[in-house]
mmCIF file of C-alpha atoms in Angstrom:
data_model
loop_
_atom_site.group_PDB
_atom_site.id
_atom_site.type_symbol
_atom_site.label_atom_id
_atom_site.label_comp_id
_atom_site.label_asym_id
_atom_site.label_seq_id
_atom_site.Cartn_x
_atom_site.Cartn_y
_atom_site.Cartn_z
ATOM 1 C CA MET O 1 82.026 129.015 44.430
ATOM 2 C CA THR O 2 82.093 128.088 48.129
ATOM 3 C CA VAL O 3 85.449 128.490 49.845
ATOM 4 C CA THR O 4 86.262 125.992 52.584
ATOM 5 C CA MET O 5 87.741 127.628 55.664
ATOM 6 C CA LEU O 6 90.106 126.097 58.188
ATOM 7 C CA PRO O 7 88.252 125.962 61.539
ATOM 8 C CA ASP O 8 89.523 128.098 64.369
ATOM 9 C CA ALA O 9 91.381 125.951 66.912
ATOM 10 C CA PRO O 10 93.897 126.331 69.770
ATOM 11 C CA TRP O 11 96.864 125.442 67.552
ATOM 12 C CA ARG O 12 96.221 128.554 65.453
ATOM 13 C CA HIS O 13 96.745 130.698 68.548
ATOM 14 C CA ARG O 14 100.051 129.316 69.734
ATOM 15 C CA GLU O 15 102.367 131.819 71.367
ATOM 16 C CA GLU O 16 104.375 133.851 68.834
ATOM 17 C CA LEU O 17 102.527 132.365 65.860
ATOM 18 C CA ASP O 18 101.042 135.791 65.057
ATOM 19 C CA THR O 19 104.550 137.256 65.042
ATOM 20 C CA LEU O 20 105.680 134.528 62.651
ATOM 21 C CA ILE O 21 102.700 135.104 60.344
ATOM 22 C CA ALA O 22 103.367 138.841 60.287
ATOM 23 C CA ALA O 23 107.001 138.215 59.379
ATOM 24 C CA LEU O 24 106.195 135.871 56.482
ATOM 25 C CA GLY O 25 103.195 137.732 55.098
ATOM 26 C CA ASP O 26 101.248 136.537 52.061
ATOM 27 C CA THR O 27 104.210 134.543 50.747
ATOM 28 C CA THR O 28 103.412 131.582 52.986
ATOM 29 C CA ARG O 29 100.602 129.081 53.667
ATOM 30 C CA TYR O 30 99.842 126.251 56.081
ATOM 31 C CA VAL O 31 100.348 122.874 54.399
ATOM 32 C CA GLY O 32 100.136 119.154 55.049
ATOM 33 C CA GLY O 33 98.953 117.574 58.262
ATOM 34 C CA ALA O 34 98.031 120.801 60.018
ATOM 35 C CA VAL O 35 95.483 121.580 57.310
ATOM 36 C CA ARG O 36 94.217 118.010 56.988
ATOM 37 C CA ASP O 37 93.870 117.427 60.739
ATOM 38 C CA GLY O 38 92.572 120.937 61.309
ATOM 39 C CA LEU O 39 89.728 120.303 58.861
ATOM 40 C CA LEU O 40 88.892 117.105 60.725
ATOM 41 C CA ALA O 41 88.947 118.987 64.037
ATOM 42 C CA VAL O 42 91.494 116.600 65.529
ATOM 43 C CA PRO O 43 94.476 117.837 67.574
ATOM 44 C CA VAL O 44 97.300 119.341 65.516
ATOM 45 C CA SER O 45 100.760 118.676 66.910
ATOM 46 C CA ASP O 46 103.123 119.733 64.119
ATOM 47 C CA ILE O 47 102.733 122.912 62.092
ATOM 48 C CA ASP O 48 104.239 123.013 58.605
ATOM 49 C CA MET O 49 104.273 125.925 56.219
ATOM 50 C CA ALA O 50 105.280 126.316 52.584
ATOM 51 C CA THR O 51 106.572 129.575 51.203
ATOM 52 C CA ARG O 52 107.591 131.323 48.011
ATOM 53 C CA LEU O 53 110.524 132.818 49.903
ATOM 54 C CA LEU O 54 113.977 131.311 49.475
ATOM 55 C CA PRO O 55 115.542 129.819 52.636
ATOM 56 C CA GLU O 56 117.900 132.762 53.135
ATOM 57 C CA GLN O 57 114.943 135.141 52.858
ATOM 58 C CA VAL O 58 113.034 133.143 55.460
ATOM 59 C CA ILE O 59 116.011 133.308 57.831
ATOM 60 C CA ALA O 60 116.353 137.072 57.320
ATOM 61 C CA ARG O 61 112.662 137.695 58.028
ATOM 62 C CA LEU O 62 112.630 135.497 61.111
ATOM 63 C CA GLU O 63 115.723 137.105 62.571
ATOM 64 C CA ALA O 64 114.297 140.574 61.902
ATOM 65 C CA ALA O 65 111.193 139.525 63.859
ATOM 66 C CA GLY O 66 113.286 138.202 66.752
ATOM 67 C CA ILE O 67 112.489 134.540 66.027
ATOM 68 C CA LYS O 68 115.296 131.995 66.088
ATOM 69 C CA ALA O 69 115.800 130.316 62.687
ATOM 70 C CA VAL O 70 117.433 126.883 62.502
ATOM 71 C CA PRO O 71 118.421 125.450 59.065
ATOM 72 C CA THR O 72 117.257 121.923 59.938
ATOM 73 C CA GLY O 73 116.799 120.830 56.322
ATOM 74 C CA ILE O 74 118.537 123.508 54.344
ATOM 75 C CA ALA O 75 119.471 121.063 51.564
ATOM 76 C CA HIS O 76 115.747 120.679 50.871
ATOM 77 C CA GLY O 77 114.797 124.264 51.651
ATOM 78 C CA THR O 78 113.493 123.740 55.200
ATOM 79 C CA ILE O 79 113.984 126.222 58.022
ATOM 80 C CA THR O 80 112.627 125.644 61.514
ATOM 81 C CA ALA O 81 111.246 128.678 63.312
ATOM 82 C CA VAL O 82 111.690 128.218 67.053
ATOM 83 C CA THR O 83 108.728 129.999 68.629
ATOM 84 C CA ALA O 84 107.570 130.102 72.226
ATOM 85 C CA GLY O 85 104.594 127.937 71.220
ATOM 86 C CA GLY O 86 106.750 125.281 69.590
ATOM 87 C CA PRO O 87 108.734 124.722 66.390
ATOM 88 C CA VAL O 88 107.265 125.492 62.972
ATOM 89 C CA GLN O 89 108.829 124.081 59.803
ATOM 90 C CA ILE O 90 108.903 126.414 56.810
ATOM 91 C CA THR O 91 109.863 124.962 53.423
ATOM 92 C CA THR O 92 110.387 126.793 50.148
ATOM 93 C CA LEU O 93 108.071 125.630 47.349
ATOM 94 C CA ARG O 94 109.708 122.796 45.415
ATOM 95 C CA ARG O 95 109.408 120.637 42.335
ATOM 96 C CA ASP O 96 111.027 117.261 41.759
ATOM 97 C CA VAL O 97 113.879 117.189 39.272
ATOM 98 C CA ALA O 98 114.806 113.520 39.672
ATOM 99 C CA THR O 99 113.765 110.626 41.930
ATOM 100 C CA ASP O 100 115.133 107.116 42.444
ATOM 101 C CA GLY O 101 112.565 105.610 44.797
ATOM 102 C CA ARG O 102 114.508 106.595 47.906
ATOM 103 C CA HIS O 103 115.687 110.178 47.430
ATOM 104 C CA ALA O 104 114.540 113.150 45.388
ATOM 105 C CA THR O 105 116.529 115.935 43.766
ATOM 106 C CA VAL O 106 114.461 119.102 44.009
ATOM 107 C CA ALA O 107 114.506 122.632 42.644
ATOM 108 C CA TYR O 108 112.735 125.681 44.016
ATOM 109 C CA THR O 109 109.603 127.029 42.370
ATOM 110 C CA ASP O 110 107.057 129.767 43.022
ATOM 111 C CA ASP O 111 104.129 127.673 41.752
ATOM 112 C CA TRP O 112 101.806 126.473 44.515
ATOM 113 C CA GLN O 113 100.198 123.802 42.346
ATOM 114 C CA GLU O 114 103.583 122.432 41.290
ATOM 115 C CA ASP O 115 104.601 122.093 44.928
ATOM 116 C CA ALA O 116 101.299 120.447 45.865
ATOM 117 C CA ALA O 117 101.622 117.984 42.972
ATOM 118 C CA ARG O 118 104.780 116.443 44.424
ATOM 119 C CA ARG O 119 102.978 115.383 47.600
ATOM 120 C CA ASP O 120 101.764 111.803 47.911
ATOM 121 C CA PHE O 121 98.014 111.857 48.585
ATOM 122 C CA THR O 122 95.275 114.328 47.762
ATOM 123 C CA ILE O 123 94.415 114.800 51.440
ATOM 124 C CA ASN O 124 98.032 115.835 52.115
ATOM 125 C CA ALA O 125 98.154 118.411 49.302
ATOM 126 C CA LEU O 126 95.791 120.923 50.881
ATOM 127 C CA SER O 127 97.043 124.354 51.934
ATOM 128 C CA ALA O 128 95.470 127.236 53.815
ATOM 129 C CA ASP O 129 95.926 130.988 54.098
ATOM 130 C CA LEU O 130 97.762 131.857 57.309
ATOM 131 C CA ARG O 131 95.401 134.659 58.240
ATOM 132 C CA THR O 132 91.973 133.784 56.844
ATOM 133 C CA GLY O 133 92.250 129.997 56.842
ATOM 134 C CA ALA O 134 90.886 129.797 53.273
ATOM 135 C CA VAL O 135 91.770 126.334 51.920
ATOM 136 C CA GLN O 136 93.325 125.743 48.509
ATOM 137 C CA ASP O 137 92.611 122.305 47.010
ATOM 138 C CA TRP O 138 94.172 121.451 43.640
ATOM 139 C CA PHE O 139 93.459 117.717 43.499
ATOM 140 C CA GLY O 140 90.127 116.963 45.163
ATOM 141 C CA GLY O 141 91.558 116.404 48.625
ATOM 142 C CA LEU O 142 88.578 117.971 50.371
ATOM 143 C CA GLY O 143 86.169 115.510 48.789
ATOM 144 C CA ASP O 144 88.469 112.581 49.540
ATOM 145 C CA LEU O 145 88.842 113.692 53.155
ATOM 146 C CA GLU O 146 85.057 113.863 53.541
ATOM 147 C CA ALA O 147 84.580 110.481 51.838
ATOM 148 C CA GLY O 148 87.361 108.755 53.790
ATOM 149 C CA VAL O 149 89.376 107.937 50.656
ATOM 150 C CA VAL O 150 93.172 107.912 50.523
ATOM 151 C CA ARG O 151 94.122 108.513 46.904
ATOM 152 C CA PHE O 152 97.426 109.144 45.192
ATOM 153 C CA ILE O 153 97.931 112.347 43.249
ATOM 154 C CA GLY O 154 98.435 111.229 39.666
ATOM 155 C CA GLU O 155 99.168 107.668 38.521
ATOM 156 C CA PRO O 156 99.762 105.488 41.631
ATOM 157 C CA ARG O 157 102.506 103.256 40.223
ATOM 158 C CA ALA O 158 104.476 106.266 39.051
ATOM 159 C CA ARG O 159 104.145 107.944 42.449
ATOM 160 C CA ILE O 160 105.363 104.792 44.205
ATOM 161 C CA ALA O 161 108.307 104.583 41.792
ATOM 162 C CA GLU O 162 109.299 108.083 42.956
ATOM 163 C CA ASP O 163 109.312 107.048 46.622
ATOM 164 C CA HIS O 164 108.875 103.383 47.571
ATOM 165 C CA LEU O 165 107.961 104.288 51.151
ATOM 166 C CA ARG O 166 104.633 105.517 49.818
ATOM 167 C CA ILE O 167 103.461 101.890 49.815
ATOM 168 C CA LEU O 168 103.620 101.744 53.610
ATOM 169 C CA ARG O 169 102.401 105.322 53.937
ATOM 170 C CA PHE O 170 99.302 104.460 51.910
ATOM 171 C CA PHE O 171 98.249 101.785 54.394
ATOM 172 C CA ARG O 172 99.084 103.966 57.392
ATOM 173 C CA PHE O 173 96.943 106.800 56.060
ATOM 174 C CA HIS O 174 94.180 104.381 55.079
ATOM 175 C CA ALA O 175 94.223 103.004 58.643
ATOM 176 C CA ARG O 176 93.896 106.519 60.034
ATOM 177 C CA PHE O 177 91.635 108.294 57.554
ATOM 178 C CA GLY O 178 90.119 105.649 55.281
ATOM 179 C CA ARG O 179 86.605 104.319 55.508
ATOM 180 C CA GLY O 180 85.486 101.191 53.733
ATOM 181 C CA ALA O 181 87.471 99.554 50.941
ATOM 182 C CA PRO O 182 90.779 101.136 49.901
ATOM 183 C CA ASP O 183 91.096 103.051 46.653
ATOM 184 C CA ALA O 184 91.337 100.250 44.068
ATOM 185 C CA ALA O 185 93.973 101.866 41.858
ATOM 186 C CA ALA O 186 96.195 102.621 44.845
ATOM 187 C CA TYR O 187 95.754 99.128 46.317
ATOM 188 C CA ASP O 188 96.601 97.463 43.006
ATOM 189 C CA ALA O 189 99.670 99.659 42.568
ATOM 190 C CA CYS O 190 100.954 98.846 46.056
ATOM 191 C CA ALA O 191 100.584 95.132 45.355
ATOM 192 C CA ALA O 192 102.275 95.404 41.962
ATOM 193 C CA ARG O 193 105.239 97.333 43.341
ATOM 194 C CA ALA O 194 105.601 95.535 46.698
ATOM 195 C CA ASN O 195 109.108 94.326 45.802
ATOM 196 C CA ASP O 196 110.189 97.974 45.740
ATOM 197 C CA LEU O 197 110.145 97.857 49.537
ATOM 198 C CA MET O 198 113.365 95.825 49.441
ATOM 199 C CA ALA O 199 115.229 98.895 48.168
ATOM 200 C CA LEU O 200 114.392 100.898 51.293
ATOM 201 C CA SER O 201 116.566 101.109 54.376
ATOM 202 C CA ARG O 202 115.332 98.893 57.161
ATOM 203 C CA GLU O 203 115.188 101.903 59.479
ATOM 204 C CA ARG O 204 112.674 103.644 57.193
ATOM 205 C CA ILE O 205 110.575 100.487 56.991
ATOM 206 C CA ALA O 206 110.602 100.100 60.786
ATOM 207 C CA ASP O 207 109.672 103.731 61.351
ATOM 208 C CA GLU O 208 106.715 103.583 58.975
ATOM 209 C CA LEU O 209 105.529 100.181 60.207
ATOM 210 C CA LEU O 210 105.544 101.341 63.823
ATOM 211 C CA LYS O 211 103.625 104.476 62.828
ATOM 212 C CA LEU O 212 101.018 102.236 61.194
ATOM 213 C CA LEU O 213 100.812 100.090 64.328
ATOM 214 C CA ALA O 214 100.275 103.260 66.373
ATOM 215 C CA THR O 215 96.985 104.029 64.615
ATOM 216 C CA ALA O 216 93.748 103.298 66.444
ATOM 217 C CA THR O 217 92.800 100.242 64.344
ATOM 218 C CA PRO O 218 95.844 98.944 62.438
ATOM 219 C CA ALA O 219 94.757 95.309 62.027
ATOM 220 C CA ALA O 220 92.399 95.945 59.108
ATOM 221 C CA ALA O 221 95.128 97.735 57.128
ATOM 222 C CA ILE O 222 97.654 94.978 57.906
ATOM 223 C CA THR O 223 95.100 92.393 56.761
ATOM 224 C CA LEU O 224 94.778 94.224 53.435
ATOM 225 C CA MET O 225 98.559 94.131 53.047
ATOM 226 C CA LEU O 226 98.778 90.434 53.836
ATOM 227 C CA ALA O 227 95.947 89.598 51.426
ATOM 228 C CA ARG O 228 98.048 90.848 48.500
ATOM 229 C CA GLY O 229 101.497 89.807 49.754
ATOM 230 C CA ILE O 230 102.649 93.386 50.247
ATOM 231 C CA LEU O 231 104.690 92.683 53.387
ATOM 232 C CA ARG O 232 106.187 89.456 52.016
ATOM 233 C CA PRO O 233 109.323 91.009 50.456
ATOM 234 C CA VAL O 234 110.527 92.445 53.775
ATOM 235 C CA LEU O 235 108.596 90.599 56.522
ATOM 236 C CA PRO O 236 107.656 87.168 55.140
ATOM 237 C CA GLU O 237 107.229 85.764 58.668
ATOM 238 C CA ILE O 238 104.133 87.891 59.264
ATOM 239 C CA THR O 239 101.141 86.087 57.796
ATOM 240 C CA ASP O 240 98.174 86.763 60.084
ATOM 241 C CA ALA O 241 96.793 89.892 61.757
ATOM 242 C CA ARG O 242 94.256 88.187 64.023
ATOM 243 C CA GLY O 243 96.578 88.294 67.036
ATOM 244 C CA LEU O 244 97.033 92.015 66.490
ATOM 245 C CA ALA O 245 93.275 92.597 66.198
ATOM 246 C CA ARG O 246 92.709 90.679 69.414
ATOM 247 C CA LEU O 247 95.382 92.683 71.245
ATOM 248 C CA VAL O 248 93.893 96.000 70.101
ATOM 249 C CA GLU O 249 90.533 94.900 71.521
ATOM 250 C CA ARG O 250 92.121 93.856 74.823
ATOM 251 C CA GLU O 251 93.991 97.152 75.089
ATOM 252 C CA ALA O 252 90.727 99.024 74.587
ATOM 253 C CA ASP O 253 88.840 96.837 77.083
ATOM 254 C CA ALA O 254 91.564 97.364 79.686
ATOM 255 C CA GLY O 255 91.821 101.096 79.044
ATOM 256 C CA VAL O 256 95.503 100.720 78.151
ATOM 257 C CA ALA O 257 97.104 102.897 75.484
ATOM 258 C CA GLY O 258 98.117 101.104 72.306
ATOM 259 C CA ASP O 259 101.827 100.337 72.172
ATOM 260 C CA THR O 260 103.742 99.779 68.933
ATOM 261 C CA VAL O 261 106.292 97.246 70.216
ATOM 262 C CA ARG O 262 103.586 95.213 71.930
ATOM 263 C CA ARG O 263 101.472 95.314 68.784
ATOM 264 C CA LEU O 264 104.412 94.181 66.659
ATOM 265 C CA ALA O 265 104.878 91.269 69.069
ATOM 266 C CA ALA O 266 101.210 90.312 68.670
ATOM 267 C CA LEU O 267 101.643 90.466 64.908
ATOM 268 C CA ILE O 268 104.675 88.169 65.047
ATOM 269 C CA GLY O 269 103.137 85.675 67.472
ATOM 270 C CA PRO O 270 104.713 83.440 70.137
ATOM 271 C CA ASP O 271 108.072 82.819 68.471
ATOM 272 C CA ALA O 272 111.109 84.376 70.152
ATOM 273 C CA ALA O 273 113.485 83.325 67.358
ATOM 274 C CA VAL O 274 111.377 85.069 64.706
ATOM 275 C CA ALA O 275 111.035 88.145 66.930
ATOM 276 C CA GLU O 276 114.809 88.295 67.335
ATOM 277 C CA ALA O 277 115.341 87.976 63.579
ATOM 278 C CA ILE O 278 112.808 90.719 62.804
ATOM 279 C CA ALA O 279 114.251 93.037 65.454
ATOM 280 C CA LEU O 280 117.681 92.601 63.894
ATOM 281 C CA ARG O 281 116.376 93.083 60.349
ATOM 282 C CA LEU O 282 114.479 96.245 61.265
ATOM 283 C CA ARG O 283 117.446 97.479 63.308
ATOM 284 C CA LEU O 284 115.356 98.176 66.354
ATOM 285 C CA SER O 285 117.107 99.638 69.381
ATOM 286 C CA LYS O 286 118.487 97.137 71.891
ATOM 287 C CA ALA O 287 115.785 98.051 74.393
ATOM 288 C CA LYS O 288 112.968 97.554 71.862
ATOM 289 C CA ALA O 289 114.516 94.316 70.603
ATOM 290 C CA ARG O 290 114.769 92.862 74.112
ATOM 291 C CA ARG O 291 111.199 93.808 74.855
ATOM 292 C CA LEU O 292 109.932 92.382 71.559
ATOM 293 C CA VAL O 293 111.679 89.052 72.120
ATOM 294 C CA ALA O 294 110.420 88.840 75.711
ATOM 295 C CA ALA O 295 106.843 89.526 74.585
ATOM 296 C CA CYS O 296 107.087 86.773 71.962
ATOM 297 C CA THR O 297 108.648 84.216 74.324
ATOM 298 C CA VAL O 298 106.375 81.365 75.331
ATOM 299 C CA GLY O 299 106.687 80.800 79.066
ATOM 300 C CA GLU O 300 104.815 79.078 81.837
ATOM 301 C CA VAL O 301 101.777 80.825 83.266
ATOM 302 C CA GLU O 302 102.940 82.741 86.335
ATOM 303 C CA PRO O 303 101.406 85.091 88.893
ATOM 304 C CA VAL O 304 101.491 88.768 87.966
ATOM 305 C CA ALA O 305 104.104 89.568 90.613
ATOM 306 C CA ALA O 306 106.483 86.931 89.253
ATOM 307 C CA LEU O 307 106.052 88.213 85.702
ATOM 308 C CA ALA O 308 106.701 91.774 86.809
ATOM 309 C CA TYR O 309 109.828 90.757 88.716
ATOM 310 C CA ARG O 310 111.237 88.861 85.742
ATOM 311 C CA LEU O 311 110.224 91.220 82.941
ATOM 312 C CA GLY O 312 109.518 94.564 84.585
ATOM 313 C CA VAL O 313 106.096 96.185 84.715
ATOM 314 C CA GLN O 314 106.053 96.958 80.997
ATOM 315 C CA GLY O 315 107.100 93.427 80.047
ATOM 316 C CA ALA O 316 104.495 91.914 82.345
ATOM 317 C CA GLU O 317 101.836 94.170 80.845
ATOM 318 C CA ASP O 318 102.844 92.965 77.370
ATOM 319 C CA ARG O 319 102.505 89.301 78.341
ATOM 320 C CA LEU O 320 99.172 89.805 80.094
ATOM 321 C CA LEU O 321 97.619 91.700 77.194
ATOM 322 C CA ILE O 322 98.943 89.391 74.489
ATOM 323 C CA GLY O 323 98.017 86.305 76.524
ATOM 324 C CA ASP O 324 94.657 84.712 77.260
ATOM 325 C CA GLY O 325 94.161 85.652 80.908
ATOM 326 C CA PRO O 326 91.750 88.270 82.222
ATOM 327 C CA THR O 327 92.984 91.829 81.851
ATOM 328 C CA THR O 328 91.799 92.547 85.399
ATOM 329 C CA ALA O 329 95.194 91.255 86.521
ATOM 330 C CA LEU O 330 96.692 94.473 85.128
ATOM 331 C CA ALA O 331 95.407 96.333 88.184
ATOM 332 C CA GLU O 332 98.013 94.547 90.312
ATOM 333 C CA LEU O 333 100.792 96.122 88.284
ATOM 334 C CA ALA O 334 99.755 99.682 89.120
ATOM 335 C CA ALA O 335 100.745 99.302 92.770
ATOM 336 C CA TRP O 336 103.497 96.710 92.329
ATOM 337 C CA LYS O 337 106.933 97.457 93.731
ATOM 338 C CA ALA O 338 109.888 95.212 93.053
ATOM 339 C CA PRO O 339 110.817 93.214 96.195
ATOM 340 C CA VAL O 340 114.466 92.865 97.167
ATOM 341 C CA LEU O 341 115.942 89.397 97.623
ATOM 342 C CA PRO O 342 116.692 89.145 101.372
ATOM 343 C CA MET O 343 119.992 87.359 100.788
ATOM 344 C CA SER O 344 123.431 88.443 99.587
ATOM 345 C CA GLY O 345 126.475 86.705 98.244
ATOM 346 C CA GLY O 346 128.363 87.707 101.366
ATOM 347 C CA ALA O 347 125.846 85.883 103.555
ATOM 348 C CA LEU O 348 126.352 82.716 101.504
ATOM 349 C CA ILE O 349 130.130 82.956 101.842
ATOM 350 C CA GLU O 350 129.629 83.149 105.606
ATOM 351 C CA ARG O 351 127.670 79.901 105.284
ATOM 352 C CA GLY O 352 130.692 78.227 103.731
ATOM 353 C CA ILE O 353 129.874 78.587 100.028
ATOM 354 C CA ALA O 354 133.024 79.124 97.965
ATOM 355 C CA SER O 355 133.254 82.655 96.549
ATOM 356 C CA GLY O 356 132.990 83.126 92.808
ATOM 357 C CA PRO O 357 130.753 81.182 90.394
ATOM 358 C CA GLU O 358 129.476 78.861 93.126
ATOM 359 C CA VAL O 359 128.036 81.780 95.081
ATOM 360 C CA SER O 360 126.401 83.184 91.923
ATOM 361 C CA ARG O 361 124.819 79.835 91.049
ATOM 362 C CA THR O 362 123.560 79.296 94.582
ATOM 363 C CA LEU O 363 122.165 82.797 94.840
ATOM 364 C CA ALA O 364 120.370 82.360 91.478
ATOM 365 C CA GLU O 365 118.802 79.085 92.683
ATOM 366 C CA ILE O 366 117.626 80.731 95.901
ATOM 367 C CA GLU O 367 116.195 83.647 93.945
ATOM 368 C CA GLU O 368 114.296 81.331 91.593
ATOM 369 C CA ALA O 369 112.800 79.393 94.515
ATOM 370 C CA TRP O 370 111.917 82.701 96.195
ATOM 371 C CA ILE O 371 110.080 83.916 93.070
ATOM 372 C CA VAL O 372 108.140 80.667 92.706
ATOM 373 C CA ALA O 373 107.206 80.767 96.390
ATOM 374 C CA GLY O 374 105.758 84.258 96.056
ATOM 375 C CA PHE O 375 108.590 86.361 97.539
ATOM 376 C CA PRO O 376 108.439 85.196 101.189
ATOM 377 C CA THR O 377 110.335 86.982 103.958
ATOM 378 C CA GLY O 378 111.358 86.248 107.544
ATOM 379 C CA ALA O 379 111.241 82.695 108.835
ATOM 380 C CA THR O 380 109.565 81.412 105.654
ATOM 381 C CA PHE O 381 112.424 82.734 103.552
ATOM 382 C CA ALA O 382 115.006 81.310 105.976
ATOM 383 C CA ALA O 383 113.411 77.882 105.655
ATOM 384 C CA LEU O 384 113.466 78.215 101.857
ATOM 385 C CA VAL O 385 117.196 78.973 101.946
ATOM 386 C CA GLU O 386 117.840 75.899 104.093
ATOM 387 C CA ARG O 387 115.955 73.691 101.639
ATOM 388 C CA VAL O 388 117.910 75.039 98.676
ATOM 389 C CA LEU O 389 121.267 74.610 100.439
ATOM 390 C CA ALA O 390 120.363 71.096 101.555
ATOM 391 C CA SER O 391 119.306 70.182 98.019
ATOM 392 C CA ARG O 392 122.565 71.520 96.560
ATOM 393 C CA ALA O 393 124.605 69.643 99.175
ATOM 394 C CA SER O 394 122.730 66.415 98.372
ATOM 395 C CA ARG O 395 123.379 66.835 94.647
ATOM 396 C CA ALA O 396 127.033 67.501 95.317
ATOM 397 C CA ARG O 397 127.382 64.197 97.199
ATOM 398 C CA THR O 398 125.858 62.083 94.412
#
């Protein structure tokens, strides 16, 4: 029988990783994304390990080896080893005792297959020997990884009932690793249990949705979800992924990195009220919510400099990429520096404008005219100020 080996790669030679491996010995294996991504020869960022050792035994071994141990998830058996090459999460082998779709009650085990069986997809249930890299595959994950198939371990509906977030995770992993049509049994199960998403916290939904939007080509996976009404229970306003697909193409053409907030805006479309409602429902941060609403606001076509002044460079980039104009205009943003309005409230008071709200309103009107005029300075700006003041005086007389 041929044994698949984890390819050698830089992540397997991180500083102090050898010390960690020596401390844990044969009790421990690489698991999860490090094994999956390592087999695909893509960069590995996070290293996770599973072990037969109990958490207190892990801590004792790490401390004896001079490695800091942090009980980051002690309730679930997870210890983080803080090494010079980066953190490594080490979790004691577990089995599920009870699940309610949101949380799981677990017990420790020393059975590798039992621990692997509680993971969601076959491609995530692979493990590898710390020293040799020999891969253990209980559920056909190697074949699925090669074929580009994301498949649940066991009966899909039952696995979704254990953790409703697996619906969104299925489409995220399909977007990243899948090729061709999705696994039919998994797709049907996600559609049948879509209402389960309503039981999840909005923060968990937002986190998983943004991770999906961060994949290289998320539009196809979103289209699959929309075709079966899978997003309808939590995001009924989203009905079309064509705007997202178009944005992804424009980002690639412009050489701009994909951005999750911008992509969510493209998915929502030009409707600021809907964007505001979705930002509130998903409990996005204030900064992300403001940016999302601005990106979904329909405004007049303006020069790049005016957009950047009003929205900031990032906001202007969002509008340009989501809009219809040529992406060549993005080059102007690279060198753009925000101009300073050459007028102050104090200068207006010296001109006889009453201090307080009147100064603020006048200054805002001057600033707006200055933006529209292309940020003039010197005599041109002085003439602009005179026109604004004359116009305000005329309105005041009528």
